[in-house]
Amino acid sequence: DIVMTQTPLFLSVTPGQPASISCRSSQSLQHSDGKNYLYWYLQKPGQSPQLLIYEVSNRFSGVPDRFSGSGSGTDFTLRISRVEAEDVGLYYCMQSIQFPLTFGGGTRVEI
Amino acid sequence: QMQLVESGGGVVQPGGSLRLSCVASGFTFSRYGMNWVRRAPGKGLEWVALTWADGSETFYGGSVKGRFTISRDNSKNTLYLQMNSLRDDDTAVYYCARDIGPRPRNYFDSWGQGTLVSVSS
């Protein structure tokens, strides 16, 4: 199975400041088609998870442009340019290049 | 507006069985693969199972393979998860989630509100 490792586990941020979360995979997530199959989800307190970023760097519909993703191969990063109070929650990366689909352990972001 | 509504959760003894359901509305259910994903208390998300849009193929996470069965009834816009031989570590909130697909683009653009399964004696 592909192991997804997120760092840090916990992130305390100040509103208006930037934040970043790292995700490393135990195998390359780059497919023969050139794409990397890496996604980011956010689970806000008391809510279901929601999709933020698909295929490394594409923001899902309705996701604010302060969220961005980058990376390739085995190293990926989610960045929030200016954190807002509504961004608190658990952030997860996930890979889909190989079954079983696997998630990172999660990063808790608090203000 | 698309919606996914899970039901069927509850308390069950170790070794017991439970069937979860997820009713979909607001989109053409038969065109999408569907997943179950769970989150145990104090733990992260874990992918459980995927079924293709026509139900012809299914895939499972290692911890549930051989015990859980994902299925669907496209005439009823309903996804199921039959859970047998339940263990304490199956205790979790179970979410159904719509799959974008096709392989390898298996990610989830919409999730239900979840149903709680508690395995306890």
PDB file of C-alpha atoms in Angstrom:
ATOM      1  CA  ASP A   1       0.000   0.000   0.000  1.00  0.00           C
ATOM      2  CA  ILE A   2       1.139   3.574  -0.619  1.00  0.00           C
ATOM      3  CA  VAL A   3       1.805   5.320   2.671  1.00  0.00           C
ATOM      4  CA  MET A   4       0.961   9.013   2.817  1.00  0.00           C
ATOM      5  CA  THR A   5       2.830  11.023   5.450  1.00  0.00           C
ATOM      6  CA  GLN A   6       1.669  14.510   6.386  1.00  0.00           C
ATOM      7  CA  THR A   7       3.581  17.114   8.327  1.00  0.00           C
ATOM      8  CA  PRO A   8       3.038  18.820  10.623  1.00  0.00           C
ATOM      9  CA  LEU A   9       0.392  16.966  12.605  1.00  0.00           C
ATOM     10  CA  PHE A  10      -0.761  20.200  14.176  1.00  0.00           C
ATOM     11  CA  LEU A  11      -0.572  23.783  12.944  1.00  0.00           C
ATOM     12  CA  SER A  12      -1.480  26.854  14.967  1.00  0.00           C
ATOM     13  CA  VAL A  13      -1.904  29.855  12.707  1.00  0.00           C
ATOM     14  CA  THR A  14      -2.634  33.549  12.989  1.00  0.00           C
ATOM     15  CA  PRO A  15      -5.425  34.958  10.800  1.00  0.00           C
ATOM     16  CA  GLY A  16      -3.990  36.712   7.794  1.00  0.00           C
ATOM     17  CA  GLN A  17      -0.740  34.747   7.921  1.00  0.00           C
ATOM     18  CA  PRO A  18       0.276  32.021   5.465  1.00  0.00           C
ATOM     19  CA  ALA A  19       0.328  28.317   6.249  1.00  0.00           C
ATOM     20  CA  SER A  20       1.563  25.217   4.492  1.00  0.00           C
ATOM     21  CA  ILE A  21       1.122  21.478   4.896  1.00  0.00           C
ATOM     22  CA  SER A  22       3.438  18.855   3.431  1.00  0.00           C
ATOM     23  CA  CYS A  23       2.417  15.446   2.129  1.00  0.00           C
ATOM     24  CA  ARG A  24       4.914  12.778   1.136  1.00  0.00           C
ATOM     25  CA  SER A  25       4.045   9.483  -0.528  1.00  0.00           C
ATOM     26  CA  SER A  26       6.004   6.223  -0.257  1.00  0.00           C
ATOM     27  CA  GLN A  27       5.782   5.768  -4.046  1.00  0.00           C
ATOM     28  CA  SER A  28       5.548   8.179  -6.932  1.00  0.00           C
ATOM     29  CA  LEU A  29       2.038   9.391  -7.678  1.00  0.00           C
ATOM     30  CA  GLN A  30       2.932  10.290 -11.255  1.00  0.00           C
ATOM     31  CA  HIS A  31       1.024   8.269 -13.814  1.00  0.00           C
ATOM     32  CA  SER A  32       2.221   7.374 -17.302  1.00  0.00           C
ATOM     33  CA  ASP A  33      -0.101  10.144 -18.542  1.00  0.00           C
ATOM     34  CA  GLY A  34       2.114  12.666 -16.744  1.00  0.00           C
ATOM     35  CA  LYS A  35      -0.438  13.626 -14.110  1.00  0.00           C
ATOM     36  CA  ASN A  36       0.020  13.231 -10.381  1.00  0.00           C
ATOM     37  CA  TYR A  37      -3.031  11.758  -8.641  1.00  0.00           C
ATOM     38  CA  LEU A  38      -2.902  13.634  -5.382  1.00  0.00           C
ATOM     39  CA  TYR A  39      -5.829  15.373  -3.687  1.00  0.00           C
ATOM     40  CA  TRP A  40      -6.494  17.559  -0.652  1.00  0.00           C
ATOM     41  CA  TYR A  41      -9.594  17.454   1.553  1.00  0.00           C
ATOM     42  CA  LEU A  42     -10.685  19.520   4.528  1.00  0.00           C
ATOM     43  CA  GLN A  43     -12.955  18.304   7.286  1.00  0.00           C
ATOM     44  CA  LYS A  44     -14.266  21.245   9.260  1.00  0.00           C
ATOM     45  CA  PRO A  45     -15.514  20.644  12.812  1.00  0.00           C
ATOM     46  CA  GLY A  46     -18.882  18.906  12.801  1.00  0.00           C
ATOM     47  CA  GLN A  47     -18.974  18.621   9.008  1.00  0.00           C
ATOM     48  CA  SER A  48     -18.319  16.016   6.354  1.00  0.00           C
ATOM     49  CA  PRO A  49     -15.040  16.192   4.448  1.00  0.00           C
ATOM     50  CA  GLN A  50     -14.942  18.466   1.418  1.00  0.00           C
ATOM     51  CA  LEU A  51     -12.719  18.458  -1.645  1.00  0.00           C
ATOM     52  CA  LEU A  52     -10.264  21.354  -1.885  1.00  0.00           C
ATOM     53  CA  ILE A  53      -7.711  20.449  -4.552  1.00  0.00           C
ATOM     54  CA  TYR A  54      -7.623  17.722  -7.205  1.00  0.00           C
ATOM     55  CA  GLU A  55      -4.655  16.451  -9.200  1.00  0.00           C
ATOM     56  CA  VAL A  56      -2.130  18.434  -7.154  1.00  0.00           C
ATOM     57  CA  SER A  57      -3.024  21.978  -8.072  1.00  0.00           C
ATOM     58  CA  ASN A  58      -6.592  22.329  -9.354  1.00  0.00           C
ATOM     59  CA  ARG A  59      -8.985  24.105  -7.014  1.00  0.00           C
ATOM     60  CA  PHE A  60     -12.397  22.478  -6.807  1.00  0.00           C
ATOM     61  CA  SER A  61     -15.492  24.561  -7.560  1.00  0.00           C
ATOM     62  CA  GLY A  62     -16.083  27.222  -4.911  1.00  0.00           C
ATOM     63  CA  VAL A  63     -12.715  26.849  -3.195  1.00  0.00           C
ATOM     64  CA  PRO A  64     -11.163  30.263  -2.454  1.00  0.00           C
ATOM     65  CA  ASP A  65      -8.037  31.177  -4.376  1.00  0.00           C
ATOM     66  CA  ARG A  66      -6.061  31.545  -1.141  1.00  0.00           C
ATOM     67  CA  PHE A  67      -5.712  27.732  -1.343  1.00  0.00           C
ATOM     68  CA  SER A  68      -3.072  26.380  -3.704  1.00  0.00           C
ATOM     69  CA  GLY A  69      -1.338  23.077  -4.247  1.00  0.00           C
ATOM     70  CA  SER A  70       1.972  22.089  -5.743  1.00  0.00           C
ATOM     71  CA  GLY A  71       4.388  19.202  -6.076  1.00  0.00           C
ATOM     72  CA  SER A  72       5.183  16.158  -8.130  1.00  0.00           C
ATOM     73  CA  GLY A  73       6.310  12.578  -7.704  1.00  0.00           C
ATOM     74  CA  THR A  74       6.384  11.963  -3.972  1.00  0.00           C
ATOM     75  CA  ASP A  75       6.397  15.458  -2.442  1.00  0.00           C
ATOM     76  CA  PHE A  76       3.393  17.740  -2.323  1.00  0.00           C
ATOM     77  CA  THR A  77       2.369  20.919  -0.530  1.00  0.00           C
ATOM     78  CA  LEU A  78      -0.893  22.655   0.269  1.00  0.00           C
ATOM     79  CA  ARG A  79      -0.584  26.368   0.907  1.00  0.00           C
ATOM     80  CA  ILE A  80      -3.021  28.865   2.350  1.00  0.00           C
ATOM     81  CA  SER A  81      -1.879  32.373   1.431  1.00  0.00           C
ATOM     82  CA  ARG A  82      -3.797  34.147   4.198  1.00  0.00           C
ATOM     83  CA  VAL A  83      -5.523  31.958   6.766  1.00  0.00           C
ATOM     84  CA  GLU A  84      -9.061  32.825   7.764  1.00  0.00           C
ATOM     85  CA  ALA A  85     -11.013  31.666  10.799  1.00  0.00           C
ATOM     86  CA  GLU A  86     -13.193  29.404   8.611  1.00  0.00           C
ATOM     87  CA  ASP A  87     -10.113  27.400   7.518  1.00  0.00           C
ATOM     88  CA  VAL A  88      -9.819  25.539  10.825  1.00  0.00           C
ATOM     89  CA  GLY A  89     -10.184  21.786  10.698  1.00  0.00           C
ATOM     90  CA  LEU A  90      -8.432  18.618   9.626  1.00  0.00           C
ATOM     91  CA  TYR A  91      -6.626  18.593   6.294  1.00  0.00           C
ATOM     92  CA  TYR A  92      -5.937  15.314   4.494  1.00  0.00           C
ATOM     93  CA  CYS A  93      -4.012  14.415   1.386  1.00  0.00           C
ATOM     94  CA  MET A  94      -5.041  11.332  -0.595  1.00  0.00           C
ATOM     95  CA  GLN A  95      -3.653   9.334  -3.513  1.00  0.00           C
ATOM     96  CA  SER A  96      -5.598   7.472  -6.166  1.00  0.00           C
ATOM     97  CA  ILE A  97      -2.868   6.132  -8.447  1.00  0.00           C
ATOM     98  CA  GLN A  98      -3.051   2.713  -6.801  1.00  0.00           C
ATOM     99  CA  PHE A  99      -5.592   0.687  -4.851  1.00  0.00           C
ATOM    100  CA  PRO A 100      -6.185   0.812  -1.984  1.00  0.00           C
ATOM    101  CA  LEU A 101      -6.789   4.548  -2.022  1.00  0.00           C
ATOM    102  CA  THR A 102      -4.927   5.949   0.957  1.00  0.00           C
ATOM    103  CA  PHE A 103      -5.087   9.127   3.006  1.00  0.00           C
ATOM    104  CA  GLY A 104      -2.453  10.925   5.004  1.00  0.00           C
ATOM    105  CA  GLY A 105      -2.904  10.921   8.757  1.00  0.00           C
ATOM    106  CA  GLY A 106      -4.255  14.452   8.758  1.00  0.00           C
ATOM    107  CA  THR A 107      -3.070  17.890   9.857  1.00  0.00           C
ATOM    108  CA  ARG A 108      -5.130  19.789  12.394  1.00  0.00           C
ATOM    109  CA  VAL A 109      -5.188  23.536  11.730  1.00  0.00           C
ATOM    110  CA  GLU A 110      -6.276  25.822  14.532  1.00  0.00           C
ATOM    111  CA  ILE A 111      -6.354  29.590  14.933  1.00  0.00           C
TER     112      ILE A 111
ATOM    113  CA  GLN B   1     -28.932  20.094  -5.826  1.00  0.00           C
ATOM    114  CA  MET B   2     -27.217  16.827  -5.264  1.00  0.00           C
ATOM    115  CA  GLN B   3     -27.573  15.023  -1.959  1.00  0.00           C
ATOM    116  CA  LEU B   4     -26.289  11.848  -0.350  1.00  0.00           C
ATOM    117  CA  VAL B   5     -28.081  10.573   2.747  1.00  0.00           C
ATOM    118  CA  GLU B   6     -26.691   7.651   4.731  1.00  0.00           C
ATOM    119  CA  SER B   7     -28.647   5.507   7.149  1.00  0.00           C
ATOM    120  CA  GLY B   8     -28.431   2.159   8.919  1.00  0.00           C
ATOM    121  CA  GLY B   9     -25.803   2.932  11.524  1.00  0.00           C
ATOM    122  CA  GLY B  10     -26.191   1.845  15.128  1.00  0.00           C
ATOM    123  CA  VAL B  11     -24.750  -0.237  17.928  1.00  0.00           C
ATOM    124  CA  VAL B  12     -23.793  -3.838  17.158  1.00  0.00           C
ATOM    125  CA  GLN B  13     -21.902  -6.509  19.063  1.00  0.00           C
ATOM    126  CA  PRO B  14     -18.529  -7.779  17.914  1.00  0.00           C
ATOM    127  CA  GLY B  15     -19.022 -10.472  15.312  1.00  0.00           C
ATOM    128  CA  GLY B  16     -22.362  -9.013  14.278  1.00  0.00           C
ATOM    129  CA  SER B  17     -23.586  -7.596  10.977  1.00  0.00           C
ATOM    130  CA  LEU B  18     -25.032  -4.322   9.784  1.00  0.00           C
ATOM    131  CA  ARG B  19     -26.104  -2.923   6.428  1.00  0.00           C
ATOM    132  CA  LEU B  20     -25.644   0.734   5.599  1.00  0.00           C
ATOM    133  CA  SER B  21     -27.557   2.552   2.878  1.00  0.00           C
ATOM    134  CA  CYS B  22     -26.904   5.777   1.013  1.00  0.00           C
ATOM    135  CA  VAL B  23     -29.693   7.338  -1.022  1.00  0.00           C
ATOM    136  CA  ALA B  24     -28.605   9.699  -3.774  1.00  0.00           C
ATOM    137  CA  SER B  25     -30.596  12.518  -5.356  1.00  0.00           C
ATOM    138  CA  GLY B  26     -29.998  15.492  -7.593  1.00  0.00           C
ATOM    139  CA  PHE B  27     -27.742  13.731 -10.104  1.00  0.00           C
ATOM    140  CA  THR B  28     -27.770  10.706 -12.400  1.00  0.00           C
ATOM    141  CA  PHE B  29     -26.667   8.069  -9.878  1.00  0.00           C
ATOM    142  CA  SER B  30     -26.065   5.364 -12.491  1.00  0.00           C
ATOM    143  CA  ARG B  31     -23.319   7.407 -14.159  1.00  0.00           C
ATOM    144  CA  TYR B  32     -21.019   7.612 -11.141  1.00  0.00           C
ATOM    145  CA  GLY B  33     -18.848   5.287  -9.156  1.00  0.00           C
ATOM    146  CA  MET B  34     -19.519   5.430  -5.425  1.00  0.00           C
ATOM    147  CA  ASN B  35     -17.379   4.964  -2.354  1.00  0.00           C
ATOM    148  CA  TRP B  36     -17.583   4.348   1.355  1.00  0.00           C
ATOM    149  CA  VAL B  37     -15.056   6.186   3.526  1.00  0.00           C
ATOM    150  CA  ARG B  38     -14.885   6.044   7.311  1.00  0.00           C
ATOM    151  CA  ARG B  39     -13.397   7.959  10.179  1.00  0.00           C
ATOM    152  CA  ALA B  40     -12.835   6.209  13.475  1.00  0.00           C
ATOM    153  CA  PRO B  41     -12.884   8.242  16.709  1.00  0.00           C
ATOM    154  CA  GLY B  42      -9.650  10.153  17.114  1.00  0.00           C
ATOM    155  CA  LYS B  43      -8.304   8.836  13.815  1.00  0.00           C
ATOM    156  CA  GLY B  44      -8.074   9.991  10.224  1.00  0.00           C
ATOM    157  CA  LEU B  45     -10.021   9.157   7.115  1.00  0.00           C
ATOM    158  CA  GLU B  46      -9.862   5.620   5.740  1.00  0.00           C
ATOM    159  CA  TRP B  47     -11.144   4.562   2.335  1.00  0.00           C
ATOM    160  CA  VAL B  48     -13.340   1.472   2.654  1.00  0.00           C
ATOM    161  CA  ALA B  49     -14.688   0.492  -0.775  1.00  0.00           C
ATOM    162  CA  LEU B  50     -15.550   1.597  -4.304  1.00  0.00           C
ATOM    163  CA  THR B  51     -18.074   0.319  -6.818  1.00  0.00           C
ATOM    164  CA  TRP B  52     -18.135   1.336 -10.441  1.00  0.00           C
ATOM    165  CA  ALA B  53     -21.150   3.111 -11.895  1.00  0.00           C
ATOM    166  CA  ASP B  54     -22.683  -0.103 -13.239  1.00  0.00           C
ATOM    167  CA  GLY B  55     -21.653  -2.161 -10.223  1.00  0.00           C
ATOM    168  CA  SER B  56     -19.543  -4.474 -12.370  1.00  0.00           C
ATOM    169  CA  GLU B  57     -16.355  -3.942 -10.376  1.00  0.00           C
ATOM    170  CA  THR B  58     -15.690  -3.442  -6.693  1.00  0.00           C
ATOM    171  CA  PHE B  59     -12.530  -2.622  -4.731  1.00  0.00           C
ATOM    172  CA  TYR B  60     -11.813  -2.763  -1.023  1.00  0.00           C
ATOM    173  CA  GLY B  61      -9.418  -1.521   1.579  1.00  0.00           C
ATOM    174  CA  GLY B  62      -7.306  -4.210   3.187  1.00  0.00           C
ATOM    175  CA  SER B  63      -8.846  -4.005   6.635  1.00  0.00           C
ATOM    176  CA  VAL B  64     -12.372  -4.796   5.365  1.00  0.00           C
ATOM    177  CA  LYS B  65     -11.693  -7.140   2.442  1.00  0.00           C
ATOM    178  CA  GLY B  66     -13.571 -10.394   2.879  1.00  0.00           C
ATOM    179  CA  ARG B  67     -15.872  -8.956   5.567  1.00  0.00           C
ATOM    180  CA  PHE B  68     -17.595  -6.007   3.858  1.00  0.00           C
ATOM    181  CA  THR B  69     -19.483  -5.944   0.553  1.00  0.00           C
ATOM    182  CA  ILE B  70     -20.314  -2.818  -1.404  1.00  0.00           C
ATOM    183  CA  SER B  71     -23.239  -2.931  -3.795  1.00  0.00           C
ATOM    184  CA  ARG B  72     -25.756  -0.661  -5.449  1.00  0.00           C
ATOM    185  CA  ASP B  73     -29.256  -0.606  -6.883  1.00  0.00           C
ATOM    186  CA  ASN B  74     -29.321   1.965  -9.646  1.00  0.00           C
ATOM    187  CA  SER B  75     -33.109   1.633  -9.973  1.00  0.00           C
ATOM    188  CA  LYS B  76     -33.397   2.903  -6.401  1.00  0.00           C
ATOM    189  CA  ASN B  77     -30.458   5.383  -6.508  1.00  0.00           C
ATOM    190  CA  THR B  78     -29.076   3.565  -3.495  1.00  0.00           C
ATOM    191  CA  LEU B  79     -25.619   2.442  -2.425  1.00  0.00           C
ATOM    192  CA  TYR B  80     -25.132  -0.245   0.211  1.00  0.00           C
ATOM    193  CA  LEU B  81     -22.417  -1.518   2.499  1.00  0.00           C
ATOM    194  CA  GLN B  82     -22.986  -4.946   4.017  1.00  0.00           C
ATOM    195  CA  MET B  83     -20.702  -5.283   7.017  1.00  0.00           C
ATOM    196  CA  ASN B  84     -20.140  -8.746   8.518  1.00  0.00           C
ATOM    197  CA  SER B  85     -17.859 -10.057  11.267  1.00  0.00           C
ATOM    198  CA  LEU B  86     -17.697  -6.589  12.782  1.00  0.00           C
ATOM    199  CA  ARG B  87     -14.814  -5.771  15.095  1.00  0.00           C
ATOM    200  CA  ASP B  88     -14.226  -3.061  17.674  1.00  0.00           C
ATOM    201  CA  ASP B  89     -11.965  -1.205  15.262  1.00  0.00           C
ATOM    202  CA  ASP B  90     -14.780  -0.898  12.728  1.00  0.00           C
ATOM    203  CA  THR B  91     -16.352   1.695  15.021  1.00  0.00           C
ATOM    204  CA  ALA B  92     -16.487   4.882  12.939  1.00  0.00           C
ATOM    205  CA  VAL B  93     -18.599   7.385  11.111  1.00  0.00           C
ATOM    206  CA  TYR B  94     -19.211   5.973   7.634  1.00  0.00           C
ATOM    207  CA  TYR B  95     -19.598   8.368   4.717  1.00  0.00           C
ATOM    208  CA  CYS B  96     -20.716   7.663   1.199  1.00  0.00           C
ATOM    209  CA  ALA B  97     -18.958   9.741  -1.407  1.00  0.00           C
ATOM    210  CA  ARG B  98     -19.434  10.244  -5.125  1.00  0.00           C
ATOM    211  CA  ASP B  99     -16.487   9.229  -7.302  1.00  0.00           C
ATOM    212  CA  ILE B 100     -15.304  11.367 -10.197  1.00  0.00           C
ATOM    213  CA  GLY B 101     -13.480   8.600 -12.070  1.00  0.00           C
ATOM    214  CA  PRO B 102     -12.491   6.980 -14.321  1.00  0.00           C
ATOM    215  CA  ARG B 103      -9.299   5.258 -13.148  1.00  0.00           C
ATOM    216  CA  PRO B 104      -6.985   6.592 -11.861  1.00  0.00           C
ATOM    217  CA  ARG B 105      -9.064   9.736 -11.151  1.00  0.00           C
ATOM    218  CA  ASN B 106     -10.833   8.192  -8.197  1.00  0.00           C
ATOM    219  CA  TYR B 107     -11.537  11.105  -5.939  1.00  0.00           C
ATOM    220  CA  PHE B 108     -14.638  12.332  -4.188  1.00  0.00           C
ATOM    221  CA  ASP B 109     -16.453  15.515  -5.075  1.00  0.00           C
ATOM    222  CA  SER B 110     -19.470  15.114  -2.802  1.00  0.00           C
ATOM    223  CA  TRP B 111     -19.994  13.441   0.559  1.00  0.00           C
ATOM    224  CA  GLY B 112     -22.972  12.483   2.704  1.00  0.00           C
ATOM    225  CA  GLN B 113     -23.391  13.570   6.313  1.00  0.00           C
ATOM    226  CA  GLY B 114     -22.280  10.196   7.644  1.00  0.00           C
ATOM    227  CA  THR B 115     -23.794   7.462   9.813  1.00  0.00           C
ATOM    228  CA  LEU B 116     -22.245   6.233  13.055  1.00  0.00           C
ATOM    229  CA  VAL B 117     -21.460   2.568  13.557  1.00  0.00           C
ATOM    230  CA  SER B 118     -20.483   1.524  17.060  1.00  0.00           C
ATOM    231  CA  VAL B 119     -19.213  -2.002  17.661  1.00  0.00           C
ATOM    232  CA  SER B 120     -19.387  -2.795  21.336  1.00  0.00           C
ATOM    233  CA  SER B 121     -20.360  -5.580  23.681  1.00  0.00           C
TER     234      SER B 121
END
